[in-house]
Amino acid sequence: MTLPVTHPTGEYDVVVGFDILRSLRERLSDVESVAIITDENVAPLYGPVLKKQWPNGVLITVPAGEAYKTLDTVRTIYDQMFAAGLDRKAVVISVGGGVINDMSGFVAASYMRGIRFVTCPTTLLSMVDASVGGKTGVDMPQGKNLIGAFKQPELVLADLSTLKTLPARELSCGMAEIIKHGVINAPELLTDVKIYDWHEIIYGEDSNRRPLLELVTNAIQVKRDVVQEDPFEDGRRALLNLGHTFGHAIEQVSEFGVPHGEGVGMGLVCAAHLSAALGYCPPDMQQLLESTLRHVRLPLRIPAGMDGEELVEAMQTDKKKMDGKLRFILIRQLGEAFIDGDVPLGKVMETLRAVTADE
Ligand SMILES: NC(=O)c1ccc[n+]([C@@H]2O[C@H](COP(=O)([O-])OP(=O)(O)OC[C@H]3O[C@@H](n4cnc5c(N)ncnc54)[C@H](O)[C@@H]3O)[C@@H](O)[C@H]2O)c1
Ligand SMILES: [Zn+2]
């Protein structure tokens, strides 16, 4: 399945399929010199299939996890690229989850003022979200994704077979972004998510491939349509941040013990609660989202003991804050989200209290 994506300076394909990682070089026939950037979990699994295609390629392995999505890690990547003598003709190939995608894209945007970039997402989350749209970057102690660049890939290759090795918790994380895509632009995705037991489909013995291919393709299409319309997030693209002001704060305050997708899931529950508290949608929106999130085995509550004040403080450093007011993406109905730049702090605190687990 191939989805073309257009952006202000060109076009690229998102290719989705099974067992396609080994066909990467055929699709990049002009590419000789590569830096394959991956993390310590993914390197032993999928490093060999890439090294086989580019025996002289430089394989750069960094520690796994959000805590390493930093300028320090980026610096170690530059060092290894210089040590290998890579010049402006080199191509960065990202192989991994969203963390690796975001960092590799940033490296490609900045190494010698920018070199070519190809991304092979190996988490569901990165397939349906991070790898499409050209946002790249790293976290700072002051907040998530605060340093970055727009860097469009020239190819996205999503090999669904790689999901078989993905930890079940990470699979659920990807589902959180799919549910989010559904809420903002494609209510039918929520129905699709609920039809199957995805853990069974992906990890089971004789899995039926069709539903997974369709779900992932449909989810990518939602992201594609939104970023094509608003490539630099001047407007509508901000809706993709539904659940993220809460989610990023939860991730940060947990010191990344709560992974991104789980934070987004909890953030969706918060967004539904807050939207209802402000009278924008009926209270059953929260129940509907909770039942969908529960179906994909996501936790619904902010972990007990997380301090509301601390969460609000973390939200203040979020980029989505504008003019000193807290900006939230809220829900009117399924398929209709909007930006509210003037949410009273009291209502936010109330939502945090309601959505935090009891001790
Ligand atoms: N650029 C964007 O538009 C965008 C959009 C959404 C999210 N993001 C970013 O994406 C990041 C989250 O991405 P993520 O959830 O993919 O996390 P991740 O990259 O940390 O990957 C999750 C874990 O799975 C492991 N892993 C990856 N693929 C595997 C596989 N096939 N088999 C076994 N293990 C595997 C990784 O080593 C890691 O431990 C966050 O930093 C978030 O900010 C960016
Ligand atoms: Zn996200």
Short mmCIF file of C-alpha atoms and ligand atoms in Angstrom, two decimals, residues 39 41-42 45-46 64-66 69 96-102 122-123 125-126 129-132 135-136 139 144-145 162-163 165-167 170 173 177 223 237 244 248 251 260-261, ligand 1:
data_model
loop_
_atom_site.label_atom_id
_atom_site.label_comp_id
_atom_site.label_asym_id
_atom_site.label_seq_id
_atom_site.Cartn_x
_atom_site.Cartn_y
_atom_site.Cartn_z
CA ASP A 39 18.40 2.21 19.34
CA ASN A 41 16.54 -2.64 21.38
CA VAL A 42 15.96 -2.35 17.65
CA LEU A 45 16.43 -7.13 15.64
CA TYR A 46 16.58 -5.06 12.44
CA ALA A 64 16.54 3.48 23.98
CA GLY A 65 13.87 5.68 25.46
CA GLU A 66 12.52 9.19 25.69
CA LYS A 69 15.90 12.11 23.09
CA GLY A 96 13.02 2.57 15.29
CA GLY A 97 10.21 4.24 17.16
CA GLY A 98 9.23 7.89 17.38
CA VAL A 99 12.21 8.77 19.54
CA ILE A 100 14.64 7.55 16.90
CA ASN A 101 12.59 9.11 14.11
CA ASP A 102 12.55 12.53 15.77
CA THR A 122 9.12 0.06 13.83
CA THR A 123 6.52 1.06 16.44
CA LEU A 125 2.99 4.93 17.17
CA SER A 126 5.72 6.04 14.83
CA ASP A 129 2.07 9.52 13.70
CA ALA A 130 5.72 10.44 14.26
CA SER A 131 7.14 9.40 10.90
CA VAL A 132 4.64 11.36 8.81
CA LYS A 135 8.36 17.35 12.61
CA THR A 136 11.67 16.38 14.18
CA ASP A 139 13.51 17.33 24.41
CA LYS A 144 9.36 18.12 25.39
CA ASN A 145 10.25 18.73 21.74
CA THR A 162 8.33 -5.50 12.77
CA LEU A 163 5.37 -5.07 15.12
CA THR A 165 8.59 -7.98 18.30
CA LEU A 166 7.13 -4.81 19.78
CA PRO A 167 6.34 -5.05 23.51
CA GLU A 170 4.07 -0.17 23.14
CA CYS A 173 0.63 3.20 22.96
CA GLU A 177 -2.62 7.97 18.66
CA LYS A 223 -2.40 12.30 9.63
CA ARG A 237 -2.55 20.71 12.47
CA HIS A 244 -1.05 16.12 24.40
CA HIS A 248 3.20 15.65 27.86
CA GLU A 251 5.08 12.02 30.82
CA HIS A 260 4.16 8.87 25.35
CA GLY A 261 1.21 6.81 24.10
N1 LIG B 1 7.34 13.91 15.05
C1 LIG B 1 6.07 13.79 15.33
O1 LIG B 1 5.20 14.31 14.64
C2 LIG B 1 5.67 12.91 16.49
C3 LIG B 1 4.35 12.47 16.59
C4 LIG B 1 4.03 11.60 17.64
C5 LIG B 1 5.00 11.23 18.55
N2 LIG B 1 6.28 11.69 18.42
C6 LIG B 1 7.33 11.30 19.35
O2 LIG B 1 7.48 9.91 19.29
C7 LIG B 1 8.06 9.46 20.53
C8 LIG B 1 7.36 8.20 20.98
O3 LIG B 1 7.59 7.20 20.03
P1 LIG B 1 7.44 5.65 20.37
O4 LIG B 1 6.21 5.45 21.15
O5 LIG B 1 7.61 4.94 19.09
O6 LIG B 1 8.62 5.39 21.40
P2 LIG B 1 10.11 4.81 21.29
O7 LIG B 1 10.79 5.29 20.08
O8 LIG B 1 10.74 5.08 22.60
O9 LIG B 1 9.88 3.24 21.15
C9 LIG B 1 9.27 2.53 22.19
C10 LIG B 1 10.12 1.33 22.64
O10 LIG B 1 9.97 0.27 21.71
C11 LIG B 1 11.25 -0.21 21.30
N3 LIG B 1 11.05 -0.70 19.93
C12 LIG B 1 10.82 0.03 18.84
N4 LIG B 1 10.49 -0.75 17.80
C13 LIG B 1 10.55 -2.02 18.24
C14 LIG B 1 10.28 -3.29 17.64
N5 LIG B 1 9.84 -3.39 16.38
N6 LIG B 1 10.48 -4.40 18.38
C15 LIG B 1 10.87 -4.29 19.68
N7 LIG B 1 11.08 -3.14 20.30
C16 LIG B 1 10.93 -2.01 19.60
C17 LIG B 1 12.16 0.95 21.47
O11 LIG B 1 13.49 0.53 21.65
C18 LIG B 1 11.60 1.60 22.72
O12 LIG B 1 12.11 0.95 23.88
C19 LIG B 1 7.92 10.60 21.50
O13 LIG B 1 9.18 11.18 21.68
C20 LIG B 1 6.99 11.57 20.78
O14 LIG B 1 7.24 12.90 21.14
C21 LIG B 1 6.61 12.52 17.41
#
